[in-house]
């Protein structure tokens, strides 16, 4: 509960995402707009799922703790499904907008490709999801208090930060794989994305046993990272070229000597 | 009172790129018209199909750029307001004082009485705004520029000196900074005078934009402090309806204002509009005379300089190397001096007054829009129990509303009200997030479930 905890957790949770934003998105206005639109779509999906949850809570027995927990679990599952539905809706909207633009202009290239849109929209979803999960916790960490004074876990803040980091990056990878599978009509891949989202959310039900939730989440994160990398056109060969600074196309584009 | 004028008129609208766009989107072609070359040197402006479609794509890119050029100042203004609300407790304390425009109190016994009082307050406030707007439009129509200038001058004086003095005082109190009156007087004097110069006369573009953002933030903070709860929300709703009517109805005052300004080919008072690019003619009272005065060096210089005022370093303002080569090829290499330019400008020509390039014209947003956006987000952060979630939700909602408004602007190409869509989204998301999302997220945070 110090400034150090606040800054540490903020940087853990948002560091990679903000770095991605600054280096790849901030310079292109079109991408920034689609990022914010993605965040908006996530927000609307959250709103709808909260509405449904709120209604079910109002008509339920408020005194029964198990019922309330059950309703919360139902709310989580519903929210995940709605998020993925809105991701699909965003995909359809972007396709329509892109098609319209392509029909208008005679050029072959669109100002922004569907893959870039997948990345940007995934990151938009991730930013909003991460912000809503963790910002209140972070602002509480600035104030006075003792963590876990009633016997709860002492690692509340740092585990929240790591979980948020995983969620943000996962949303980005899910976005890439989702759009790619919609483009190629690979419905099993779509189902896999939705399923992995459900698994990640359901795995958090075992909190505060963080080894049970964080470890599977990070395993799924690495799997999705590899899958998204392959979907985006990467391969082992590309990776090797990139790491040994021998990728001629990249060097040419950035005017660097070999 | 004077500040009401300001925000009354400030709902002018998002005034974007009117006029013909197809001839102006391709930078190379427009520059030919702008510099002091005789008309015969121009290559024929034939608009083919491919150029039209290129225009669409360029339009999309430039449109996105304009949207970001507005996102950044709106975000900055909101950040200033939210930061102040969260740190300086003065602006969230209810001292019991209210503005004279909202005489009815809200600390009544029954809910019905409270609702009635707040509706009356909102009605009074909106009618004050309507009256002020009408007075302003009448003054503008009958060319009483001096009166308007004096009015705006006085209200900016009030904001830049008095309100910023109070703000600074409260900030010092919050952080327990010891300050003597002499230093304070020096700071406020410098801040105020530089602000008046930047806003009402000439100044660096970024400084002018910064001052406009600061006075909008100050105004929003005043509203957050002195408007009671329900009154504030009702005023926000009512003012977006009023904005819609005033700008879109044929007899709406703001529409008349914008159309009159366009007829006379004058910019609308720089002190009321945030412009993302340099305003060419700074002093409106002289504009009618200096328009035909060819020795006015400022527009020429701006046109001759190859860099747009707000350009990024790699933006050559449309003077692409290809175009420069073409010019040099056609006319021979030439160096233009002050005298040669003036000579050529004095040549009689039937050219219309220099039209600004779409890229350089940028987009304008009224200061009233800044004020009300920031007021909404500030109130969300001050009073919502959902705290940061509500603030974030309102912020994203307002930005998306602004984006949609600019999209409509690109489609309809005339002045549009910037308040309705954003404020509607903002209000919907405020109440929805505060009442529905907050309990859900709180429960999730308690159990540490993640969605």
Short mmCIF file of N, CA and C in Angstrom, two decimals, chain A residues 30-194:
data_model
loop_
_atom_site.label_atom_id
_atom_site.label_comp_id
_atom_site.label_asym_id
_atom_site.label_seq_id
_atom_site.Cartn_x
_atom_site.Cartn_y
_atom_site.Cartn_z
N UNK A 30 -5.75 6.71 -37.91
CA UNK A 30 -6.82 5.77 -38.20
C UNK A 30 -6.81 4.62 -37.19
N UNK A 31 -5.63 4.17 -36.83
CA UNK A 31 -5.55 3.07 -35.88
C UNK A 31 -6.03 3.50 -34.50
N UNK A 32 -5.70 4.74 -34.13
CA UNK A 32 -6.15 5.22 -32.81
C UNK A 32 -7.67 5.23 -32.75
N UNK A 33 -8.28 5.68 -33.85
CA UNK A 33 -9.74 5.74 -33.86
C UNK A 33 -10.34 4.36 -33.72
N UNK A 34 -9.78 3.38 -34.45
CA UNK A 34 -10.33 2.03 -34.37
C UNK A 34 -10.06 1.41 -33.01
N UNK A 35 -8.96 1.80 -32.37
CA UNK A 35 -8.70 1.32 -31.01
C UNK A 35 -9.78 1.80 -30.06
N UNK A 36 -10.08 3.09 -30.15
CA UNK A 36 -11.09 3.63 -29.24
C UNK A 36 -12.46 3.04 -29.55
N UNK A 37 -12.73 2.81 -30.84
CA UNK A 37 -14.00 2.18 -31.19
C UNK A 37 -14.08 0.77 -30.63
N UNK A 38 -12.97 0.04 -30.66
CA UNK A 38 -12.93 -1.29 -30.06
C UNK A 38 -13.22 -1.23 -28.57
N UNK A 39 -12.59 -0.26 -27.90
CA UNK A 39 -12.84 -0.08 -26.47
C UNK A 39 -14.32 0.17 -26.21
N UNK A 40 -14.94 0.99 -27.08
CA UNK A 40 -16.35 1.30 -26.93
C UNK A 40 -17.21 0.05 -27.06
N UNK A 41 -16.89 -0.79 -28.04
CA UNK A 41 -17.66 -2.01 -28.22
C UNK A 41 -17.57 -2.92 -27.00
N UNK A 42 -16.37 -3.01 -26.43
CA UNK A 42 -16.22 -3.83 -25.22
C UNK A 42 -17.09 -3.27 -24.10
N UNK A 43 -17.08 -1.94 -24.01
CA UNK A 43 -17.84 -1.27 -22.97
C UNK A 43 -19.34 -1.58 -23.11
N UNK A 44 -19.83 -1.55 -24.34
CA UNK A 44 -21.25 -1.82 -24.55
C UNK A 44 -21.57 -3.26 -24.17
N UNK A 45 -20.66 -4.18 -24.50
CA UNK A 45 -20.92 -5.58 -24.13
C UNK A 45 -20.96 -5.73 -22.62
N UNK A 46 -20.06 -5.02 -21.94
CA UNK A 46 -20.07 -5.08 -20.46
C UNK A 46 -21.37 -4.52 -19.90
N UNK A 47 -21.83 -3.44 -20.51
CA UNK A 47 -23.06 -2.81 -20.06
C UNK A 47 -24.23 -3.76 -20.15
N UNK A 48 -24.33 -4.46 -21.28
CA UNK A 48 -25.44 -5.38 -21.46
C UNK A 48 -25.36 -6.53 -20.48
N UNK A 49 -24.16 -7.06 -20.28
CA UNK A 49 -24.06 -8.20 -19.36
C UNK A 49 -24.34 -7.75 -17.92
N UNK A 50 -23.90 -6.52 -17.56
CA UNK A 50 -24.21 -6.03 -16.21
C UNK A 50 -25.70 -5.84 -16.04
N UNK A 51 -26.36 -5.40 -17.11
CA UNK A 51 -27.81 -5.20 -17.03
C UNK A 51 -28.50 -6.51 -16.73
N UNK A 52 -28.14 -7.55 -17.46
CA UNK A 52 -28.76 -8.85 -17.25
C UNK A 52 -28.47 -9.35 -15.83
N UNK A 53 -27.21 -9.22 -15.42
CA UNK A 53 -26.85 -9.69 -14.07
C UNK A 53 -27.62 -8.94 -13.01
N UNK A 54 -27.74 -7.61 -13.20
CA UNK A 54 -28.43 -6.77 -12.23
C UNK A 54 -29.89 -7.21 -12.09
N UNK A 55 -30.52 -7.49 -13.24
CA UNK A 55 -31.92 -7.91 -13.20
C UNK A 55 -32.05 -9.24 -12.47
N UNK A 56 -31.14 -10.18 -12.77
CA UNK A 56 -31.25 -11.48 -12.10
C UNK A 56 -31.02 -11.33 -10.60
N UNK A 57 -30.12 -10.42 -10.21
CA UNK A 57 -29.88 -10.23 -8.77
C UNK A 57 -31.11 -9.64 -8.09
N UNK A 58 -31.75 -8.70 -8.78
CA UNK A 58 -32.91 -8.06 -8.16
C UNK A 58 -34.02 -9.05 -7.89
N UNK A 59 -34.17 -10.05 -8.80
CA UNK A 59 -35.29 -10.98 -8.61
C UNK A 59 -34.88 -12.21 -7.83
N UNK A 60 -33.65 -12.20 -7.29
CA UNK A 60 -33.20 -13.39 -6.58
C UNK A 60 -33.25 -13.15 -5.07
N UNK A 61 -32.81 -14.16 -4.35
CA UNK A 61 -32.78 -14.08 -2.90
C UNK A 61 -31.47 -13.42 -2.47
N UNK A 62 -31.54 -12.19 -1.96
CA UNK A 62 -30.32 -11.44 -1.69
C UNK A 62 -29.56 -11.99 -0.49
N UNK A 63 -30.22 -12.78 0.32
CA UNK A 63 -29.55 -13.23 1.54
C UNK A 63 -28.72 -14.48 1.37
N UNK A 64 -28.99 -15.21 0.31
CA UNK A 64 -28.28 -16.47 0.15
C UNK A 64 -26.96 -16.23 -0.56
N UNK A 65 -25.86 -16.48 0.13
CA UNK A 65 -24.55 -16.18 -0.44
C UNK A 65 -24.23 -17.10 -1.61
N UNK A 66 -24.62 -18.38 -1.48
CA UNK A 66 -24.30 -19.31 -2.58
C UNK A 66 -25.03 -18.92 -3.84
N UNK A 67 -26.28 -18.48 -3.66
CA UNK A 67 -27.03 -18.07 -4.84
C UNK A 67 -26.38 -16.87 -5.51
N UNK A 68 -25.92 -15.94 -4.66
CA UNK A 68 -25.28 -14.76 -5.23
C UNK A 68 -24.01 -15.14 -5.98
N UNK A 69 -23.23 -16.05 -5.39
CA UNK A 69 -22.01 -16.47 -6.08
C UNK A 69 -22.35 -17.17 -7.39
N UNK A 70 -23.41 -18.00 -7.34
CA UNK A 70 -23.84 -18.68 -8.56
C UNK A 70 -24.25 -17.69 -9.63
N UNK A 71 -24.98 -16.65 -9.19
CA UNK A 71 -25.40 -15.64 -10.16
C UNK A 71 -24.20 -14.90 -10.73
N UNK A 72 -23.19 -14.69 -9.87
CA UNK A 72 -21.98 -14.01 -10.34
C UNK A 72 -21.27 -14.85 -11.40
N UNK A 73 -21.19 -16.15 -11.14
CA UNK A 73 -20.56 -17.03 -12.12
C UNK A 73 -21.32 -16.99 -13.44
N UNK A 74 -22.65 -17.03 -13.30
CA UNK A 74 -23.47 -16.91 -14.50
C UNK A 74 -23.19 -15.59 -15.22
N UNK A 75 -23.04 -14.52 -14.42
CA UNK A 75 -22.74 -13.22 -15.01
C UNK A 75 -21.42 -13.23 -15.76
N UNK A 76 -20.42 -13.91 -15.18
CA UNK A 76 -19.11 -13.95 -15.82
C UNK A 76 -19.20 -14.68 -17.16
N UNK A 77 -19.86 -15.83 -17.15
CA UNK A 77 -19.96 -16.61 -18.40
C UNK A 77 -20.71 -15.82 -19.46
N UNK A 78 -21.82 -15.21 -19.03
CA UNK A 78 -22.60 -14.40 -19.97
C UNK A 78 -21.76 -13.26 -20.54
N UNK A 79 -20.96 -12.63 -19.65
CA UNK A 79 -20.16 -11.51 -20.10
C UNK A 79 -19.14 -11.95 -21.14
N UNK A 80 -18.52 -13.11 -20.90
CA UNK A 80 -17.54 -13.60 -21.86
C UNK A 80 -18.20 -13.84 -23.21
N UNK A 81 -19.37 -14.49 -23.17
CA UNK A 81 -20.05 -14.79 -24.44
C UNK A 81 -20.45 -13.50 -25.16
N UNK A 82 -20.93 -12.51 -24.38
CA UNK A 82 -21.31 -11.25 -25.00
C UNK A 82 -20.12 -10.51 -25.58
N UNK A 83 -18.98 -10.59 -24.87
CA UNK A 83 -17.78 -9.94 -25.41
C UNK A 83 -17.41 -10.52 -26.75
N UNK A 84 -17.45 -11.84 -26.83
CA UNK A 84 -17.07 -12.46 -28.10
C UNK A 84 -18.09 -12.14 -29.19
N UNK A 85 -19.37 -12.05 -28.79
CA UNK A 85 -20.39 -11.67 -29.77
C UNK A 85 -20.12 -10.27 -30.29
N UNK A 86 -19.78 -9.36 -29.38
CA UNK A 86 -19.50 -8.01 -29.83
C UNK A 86 -18.22 -7.93 -30.64
N UNK A 87 -17.28 -8.82 -30.37
CA UNK A 87 -16.09 -8.86 -31.20
C UNK A 87 -16.47 -9.26 -32.62
N UNK A 88 -17.38 -10.23 -32.72
CA UNK A 88 -17.84 -10.63 -34.03
C UNK A 88 -18.60 -9.49 -34.71
N UNK A 89 -19.43 -8.81 -33.91
CA UNK A 89 -20.17 -7.67 -34.47
C UNK A 89 -19.24 -6.59 -34.97
N UNK A 90 -18.18 -6.32 -34.23
CA UNK A 90 -17.20 -5.33 -34.66
C UNK A 90 -16.53 -5.78 -35.95
N UNK A 91 -16.25 -7.08 -36.03
CA UNK A 91 -15.64 -7.62 -37.25
C UNK A 91 -16.54 -7.36 -38.44
N UNK A 92 -17.84 -7.63 -38.28
CA UNK A 92 -18.76 -7.45 -39.41
C UNK A 92 -18.83 -5.97 -39.80
N UNK A 93 -18.86 -5.11 -38.79
CA UNK A 93 -18.93 -3.67 -39.07
C UNK A 93 -17.70 -3.21 -39.84
N UNK A 94 -16.52 -3.68 -39.40
CA UNK A 94 -15.30 -3.27 -40.07
C UNK A 94 -15.25 -3.80 -41.50
N UNK A 95 -15.73 -5.05 -41.68
CA UNK A 95 -15.73 -5.60 -43.04
C UNK A 95 -16.60 -4.75 -43.95
N UNK A 96 -17.79 -4.39 -43.43
CA UNK A 96 -18.71 -3.59 -44.26
C UNK A 96 -18.08 -2.26 -44.60
N UNK A 97 -17.48 -1.62 -43.59
CA UNK A 97 -16.89 -0.30 -43.83
C UNK A 97 -15.75 -0.41 -44.84
N UNK A 98 -14.93 -1.45 -44.69
CA UNK A 98 -13.81 -1.63 -45.60
C UNK A 98 -14.27 -1.92 -47.02
N UNK A 99 -15.32 -2.77 -47.11
CA UNK A 99 -15.83 -3.08 -48.44
C UNK A 99 -16.36 -1.85 -49.13
N UNK A 100 -17.08 -1.02 -48.35
CA UNK A 100 -17.62 0.20 -48.93
C UNK A 100 -16.52 1.10 -49.44
N UNK A 101 -15.48 1.21 -48.64
CA UNK A 101 -14.37 2.06 -49.03
C UNK A 101 -13.66 1.54 -50.27
N UNK A 102 -13.50 0.21 -50.31
CA UNK A 102 -12.81 -0.39 -51.45
C UNK A 102 -13.60 -0.20 -52.72
N UNK A 103 -14.94 -0.31 -52.59
CA UNK A 103 -15.78 -0.14 -53.77
C UNK A 103 -15.68 1.28 -54.29
N UNK A 104 -15.54 2.25 -53.35
CA UNK A 104 -15.48 3.64 -53.77
C UNK A 104 -14.18 3.96 -54.47
N UNK A 105 -13.08 3.49 -53.89
CA UNK A 105 -11.80 3.85 -54.49
C UNK A 105 -11.37 2.75 -55.43
N UNK A 106 -10.67 3.13 -56.49
CA UNK A 106 -10.27 2.15 -57.48
C UNK A 106 -9.01 1.41 -57.08
N UNK A 107 -8.43 1.87 -55.99
CA UNK A 107 -7.16 1.27 -55.62
C UNK A 107 -7.34 -0.13 -55.09
N UNK A 108 -6.26 -0.89 -55.12
CA UNK A 108 -6.32 -2.24 -54.56
C UNK A 108 -6.09 -2.24 -53.06
N UNK A 109 -5.34 -1.24 -52.63
CA UNK A 109 -4.99 -1.26 -51.20
C UNK A 109 -5.94 -0.39 -50.40
N UNK A 110 -6.33 -0.91 -49.28
CA UNK A 110 -7.15 -0.12 -48.37
C UNK A 110 -6.20 0.62 -47.43
N UNK A 111 -6.66 1.73 -46.86
CA UNK A 111 -5.76 2.48 -45.96
C UNK A 111 -5.35 1.67 -44.74
N UNK A 112 -6.19 0.71 -44.36
CA UNK A 112 -5.81 -0.11 -43.22
C UNK A 112 -6.29 -1.53 -43.47
N UNK A 113 -5.41 -2.50 -43.30
CA UNK A 113 -5.77 -3.86 -43.67
C UNK A 113 -6.57 -4.52 -42.56
N UNK A 114 -7.22 -5.62 -42.88
CA UNK A 114 -8.06 -6.28 -41.89
C UNK A 114 -7.22 -6.88 -40.78
N UNK A 115 -5.98 -7.21 -41.10
CA UNK A 115 -5.10 -7.76 -40.04
C UNK A 115 -4.71 -6.69 -39.05
N UNK A 116 -4.41 -5.48 -39.57
CA UNK A 116 -4.11 -4.38 -38.66
C UNK A 116 -5.32 -4.08 -37.79
N UNK A 117 -6.49 -4.13 -38.42
CA UNK A 117 -7.72 -3.88 -37.68
C UNK A 117 -7.91 -4.93 -36.59
N UNK A 118 -7.55 -6.20 -36.91
CA UNK A 118 -7.68 -7.25 -35.91
C UNK A 118 -6.82 -6.93 -34.70
N UNK A 119 -5.58 -6.56 -34.96
CA UNK A 119 -4.64 -6.24 -33.89
C UNK A 119 -5.13 -5.06 -33.07
N UNK A 120 -5.53 -4.01 -33.78
CA UNK A 120 -5.92 -2.78 -33.10
C UNK A 120 -7.19 -2.98 -32.29
N UNK A 121 -8.16 -3.69 -32.87
CA UNK A 121 -9.41 -3.89 -32.13
C UNK A 121 -9.20 -4.80 -30.94
N UNK A 122 -8.34 -5.82 -31.12
CA UNK A 122 -8.03 -6.68 -29.97
C UNK A 122 -7.40 -5.88 -28.85
N UNK A 123 -6.48 -4.99 -29.21
CA UNK A 123 -5.83 -4.19 -28.19
C UNK A 123 -6.81 -3.23 -27.54
N UNK A 124 -7.75 -2.71 -28.33
CA UNK A 124 -8.77 -1.82 -27.77
C UNK A 124 -9.61 -2.54 -26.73
N UNK A 125 -10.07 -3.77 -27.09
CA UNK A 125 -10.80 -4.59 -26.14
C UNK A 125 -9.95 -4.81 -24.88
N UNK A 126 -8.68 -5.12 -25.11
CA UNK A 126 -7.79 -5.41 -23.98
C UNK A 126 -7.61 -4.23 -23.05
N UNK A 127 -7.38 -3.04 -23.65
CA UNK A 127 -7.19 -1.85 -22.83
C UNK A 127 -8.38 -1.61 -21.92
N UNK A 128 -9.56 -1.66 -22.53
CA UNK A 128 -10.75 -1.36 -21.75
C UNK A 128 -10.97 -2.41 -20.68
N UNK A 129 -10.80 -3.68 -21.07
CA UNK A 129 -10.99 -4.76 -20.12
C UNK A 129 -10.00 -4.63 -18.96
N UNK A 130 -8.75 -4.41 -19.28
CA UNK A 130 -7.75 -4.25 -18.24
C UNK A 130 -8.02 -3.05 -17.36
N UNK A 131 -8.39 -1.93 -17.99
CA UNK A 131 -8.65 -0.72 -17.22
C UNK A 131 -9.79 -0.94 -16.24
N UNK A 132 -10.87 -1.52 -16.72
CA UNK A 132 -12.00 -1.72 -15.83
C UNK A 132 -11.68 -2.71 -14.71
N UNK A 133 -10.80 -3.68 -15.00
CA UNK A 133 -10.49 -4.66 -13.95
C UNK A 133 -9.63 -4.07 -12.86
N UNK A 134 -8.71 -3.19 -13.23
CA UNK A 134 -7.63 -2.92 -12.30
C UNK A 134 -7.50 -1.48 -11.82
N UNK A 135 -8.14 -0.52 -12.51
CA UNK A 135 -7.88 0.87 -12.15
C UNK A 135 -8.37 1.22 -10.75
N UNK A 136 -9.51 0.74 -10.38
CA UNK A 136 -10.00 1.02 -9.03
C UNK A 136 -9.08 0.42 -7.98
N UNK A 137 -8.60 -0.79 -8.26
CA UNK A 137 -7.68 -1.45 -7.33
C UNK A 137 -6.40 -0.64 -7.19
N UNK A 138 -5.91 -0.13 -8.34
CA UNK A 138 -4.68 0.67 -8.29
C UNK A 138 -4.88 1.94 -7.49
N UNK A 139 -6.03 2.59 -7.67
CA UNK A 139 -6.22 3.84 -6.94
C UNK A 139 -6.37 3.56 -5.45
N UNK A 140 -6.92 2.40 -5.11
CA UNK A 140 -6.99 2.03 -3.70
C UNK A 140 -5.61 1.77 -3.13
N UNK A 141 -4.71 1.26 -3.97
CA UNK A 141 -3.38 0.92 -3.45
C UNK A 141 -2.58 2.14 -3.07
N UNK A 142 -3.01 3.32 -3.55
CA UNK A 142 -2.30 4.54 -3.17
C UNK A 142 -2.62 4.96 -1.75
N UNK A 143 -3.79 4.57 -1.28
CA UNK A 143 -4.23 5.03 0.03
C UNK A 143 -3.71 4.14 1.14
N UNK A 144 -4.09 4.50 2.37
CA UNK A 144 -3.61 3.72 3.51
C UNK A 144 -4.38 2.40 3.63
N UNK A 145 -3.74 1.44 4.23
CA UNK A 145 -4.43 0.16 4.43
C UNK A 145 -3.42 -0.96 4.62
N UNK A 146 -3.94 -2.08 5.06
CA UNK A 146 -3.10 -3.27 5.20
C UNK A 146 -3.73 -4.37 4.37
N UNK A 147 -2.90 -4.98 3.55
CA UNK A 147 -3.45 -6.01 2.66
C UNK A 147 -3.65 -7.29 3.43
N UNK A 148 -4.82 -7.86 3.28
CA UNK A 148 -5.08 -9.19 3.84
C UNK A 148 -5.16 -9.21 5.35
N UNK A 149 -5.65 -8.12 5.95
CA UNK A 149 -5.65 -8.07 7.41
C UNK A 149 -6.66 -9.04 7.99
N UNK A 150 -7.69 -9.38 7.21
CA UNK A 150 -8.69 -10.32 7.71
C UNK A 150 -8.38 -11.75 7.32
N UNK A 151 -7.19 -12.01 6.92
CA UNK A 151 -6.83 -13.38 6.58
C UNK A 151 -6.84 -13.67 5.10
N UNK A 152 -7.16 -12.66 4.28
CA UNK A 152 -7.11 -12.89 2.83
C UNK A 152 -5.67 -12.87 2.36
N UNK A 153 -5.52 -13.12 1.06
CA UNK A 153 -4.16 -13.23 0.55
C UNK A 153 -3.43 -11.90 0.59
N UNK A 154 -2.11 -11.99 0.83
CA UNK A 154 -1.28 -10.79 0.85
C UNK A 154 -0.91 -10.33 -0.54
N UNK A 155 -1.12 -11.20 -1.51
CA UNK A 155 -0.62 -10.92 -2.86
C UNK A 155 -1.69 -10.38 -3.77
N UNK A 156 -2.70 -9.74 -3.17
CA UNK A 156 -3.84 -9.29 -3.96
C UNK A 156 -3.44 -8.37 -5.09
N UNK A 157 -2.63 -7.35 -4.76
CA UNK A 157 -2.33 -6.34 -5.79
C UNK A 157 -1.49 -6.91 -6.91
N UNK A 158 -0.45 -7.64 -6.54
CA UNK A 158 0.47 -8.06 -7.59
C UNK A 158 -0.17 -9.14 -8.47
N UNK A 159 -1.00 -9.96 -7.85
CA UNK A 159 -1.64 -10.98 -8.68
C UNK A 159 -2.67 -10.33 -9.60
N UNK A 160 -3.34 -9.28 -9.11
CA UNK A 160 -4.26 -8.58 -9.99
C UNK A 160 -3.52 -7.98 -11.17
N UNK A 161 -2.35 -7.40 -10.87
CA UNK A 161 -1.59 -6.77 -11.95
C UNK A 161 -1.18 -7.79 -13.00
N UNK A 162 -0.70 -8.94 -12.56
CA UNK A 162 -0.27 -9.95 -13.53
C UNK A 162 -1.44 -10.51 -14.31
N UNK A 163 -2.54 -10.68 -13.63
CA UNK A 163 -3.73 -11.19 -14.32
C UNK A 163 -4.19 -10.21 -15.37
N UNK A 164 -4.17 -8.92 -15.01
CA UNK A 164 -4.59 -7.89 -15.97
C UNK A 164 -3.67 -7.88 -17.18
N UNK A 165 -2.37 -8.00 -16.93
CA UNK A 165 -1.43 -8.04 -18.05
C UNK A 165 -1.78 -9.19 -18.99
N UNK A 166 -2.04 -10.36 -18.39
CA UNK A 166 -2.37 -11.51 -19.21
C UNK A 166 -3.64 -11.27 -20.01
N UNK A 167 -4.64 -10.68 -19.36
CA UNK A 167 -5.92 -10.46 -20.04
C UNK A 167 -5.76 -9.50 -21.22
N UNK A 168 -5.00 -8.43 -21.00
CA UNK A 168 -4.84 -7.45 -22.08
C UNK A 168 -4.18 -8.11 -23.28
N UNK A 169 -3.08 -8.82 -23.04
CA UNK A 169 -2.37 -9.45 -24.14
C UNK A 169 -3.23 -10.53 -24.79
N UNK A 170 -3.98 -11.25 -23.94
CA UNK A 170 -4.85 -12.29 -24.49
C UNK A 170 -5.90 -11.70 -25.41
N UNK A 171 -6.50 -10.58 -25.00
CA UNK A 171 -7.50 -9.95 -25.88
C UNK A 171 -6.91 -9.61 -27.22
N UNK A 172 -5.67 -9.14 -27.20
CA UNK A 172 -5.03 -8.78 -28.47
C UNK A 172 -4.85 -10.03 -29.33
N UNK A 173 -4.37 -11.10 -28.73
CA UNK A 173 -4.16 -12.32 -29.51
C UNK A 173 -5.49 -12.91 -29.97
N UNK A 174 -6.48 -12.88 -29.08
CA UNK A 174 -7.79 -13.38 -29.48
C UNK A 174 -8.34 -12.61 -30.66
N UNK A 175 -8.11 -11.27 -30.63
CA UNK A 175 -8.59 -10.46 -31.74
C UNK A 175 -7.99 -10.90 -33.06
N UNK A 176 -6.66 -11.10 -33.05
CA UNK A 176 -5.97 -11.48 -34.28
C UNK A 176 -6.48 -12.82 -34.79
N UNK A 177 -6.54 -13.81 -33.88
CA UNK A 177 -6.96 -15.15 -34.30
C UNK A 177 -8.42 -15.15 -34.73
N UNK A 178 -9.24 -14.42 -34.00
CA UNK A 178 -10.67 -14.35 -34.29
C UNK A 178 -10.92 -13.82 -35.70
N UNK A 179 -10.32 -12.66 -36.00
CA UNK A 179 -10.55 -12.06 -37.31
C UNK A 179 -10.02 -12.96 -38.42
N UNK A 180 -8.86 -13.56 -38.16
CA UNK A 180 -8.27 -14.43 -39.16
C UNK A 180 -9.17 -15.63 -39.42
N UNK A 181 -9.72 -16.18 -38.35
CA UNK A 181 -10.57 -17.36 -38.55
C UNK A 181 -11.89 -16.98 -39.19
N UNK A 182 -12.35 -15.75 -38.95
CA UNK A 182 -13.56 -15.32 -39.66
C UNK A 182 -13.28 -15.11 -41.13
N UNK A 183 -12.10 -14.58 -41.43
CA UNK A 183 -11.73 -14.36 -42.82
C UNK A 183 -11.65 -15.68 -43.57
N UNK A 184 -11.05 -16.68 -42.91
CA UNK A 184 -10.84 -17.97 -43.59
C UNK A 184 -12.00 -18.93 -43.38
N UNK A 185 -13.02 -18.46 -42.66
CA UNK A 185 -14.20 -19.30 -42.42
C UNK A 185 -13.87 -20.56 -41.63
N UNK A 186 -12.89 -20.43 -40.75
CA UNK A 186 -12.51 -21.61 -39.95
C UNK A 186 -13.24 -21.53 -38.62
N UNK A 187 -14.41 -22.09 -38.56
CA UNK A 187 -15.26 -21.94 -37.40
C UNK A 187 -14.74 -22.67 -36.18
N UNK A 188 -13.96 -23.71 -36.38
CA UNK A 188 -13.41 -24.40 -35.21
C UNK A 188 -12.44 -23.48 -34.47
N UNK A 189 -11.69 -22.66 -35.25
CA UNK A 189 -10.77 -21.74 -34.60
C UNK A 189 -11.53 -20.70 -33.79
N UNK A 190 -12.66 -20.26 -34.35
CA UNK A 190 -13.50 -19.31 -33.64
C UNK A 190 -13.96 -19.89 -32.32
N UNK A 191 -14.43 -21.14 -32.39
CA UNK A 191 -14.88 -21.82 -31.18
C UNK A 191 -13.75 -21.96 -30.18
N UNK A 192 -12.54 -22.23 -30.69
CA UNK A 192 -11.39 -22.37 -29.79
C UNK A 192 -11.11 -21.07 -29.06
N UNK A 193 -11.23 -19.94 -29.77
CA UNK A 193 -11.00 -18.64 -29.12
C UNK A 193 -12.00 -18.42 -28.00
N UNK A 194 -13.29 -18.64 -28.33
CA UNK A 194 -14.33 -18.44 -27.32
C UNK A 194 -14.09 -19.36 -26.13
#
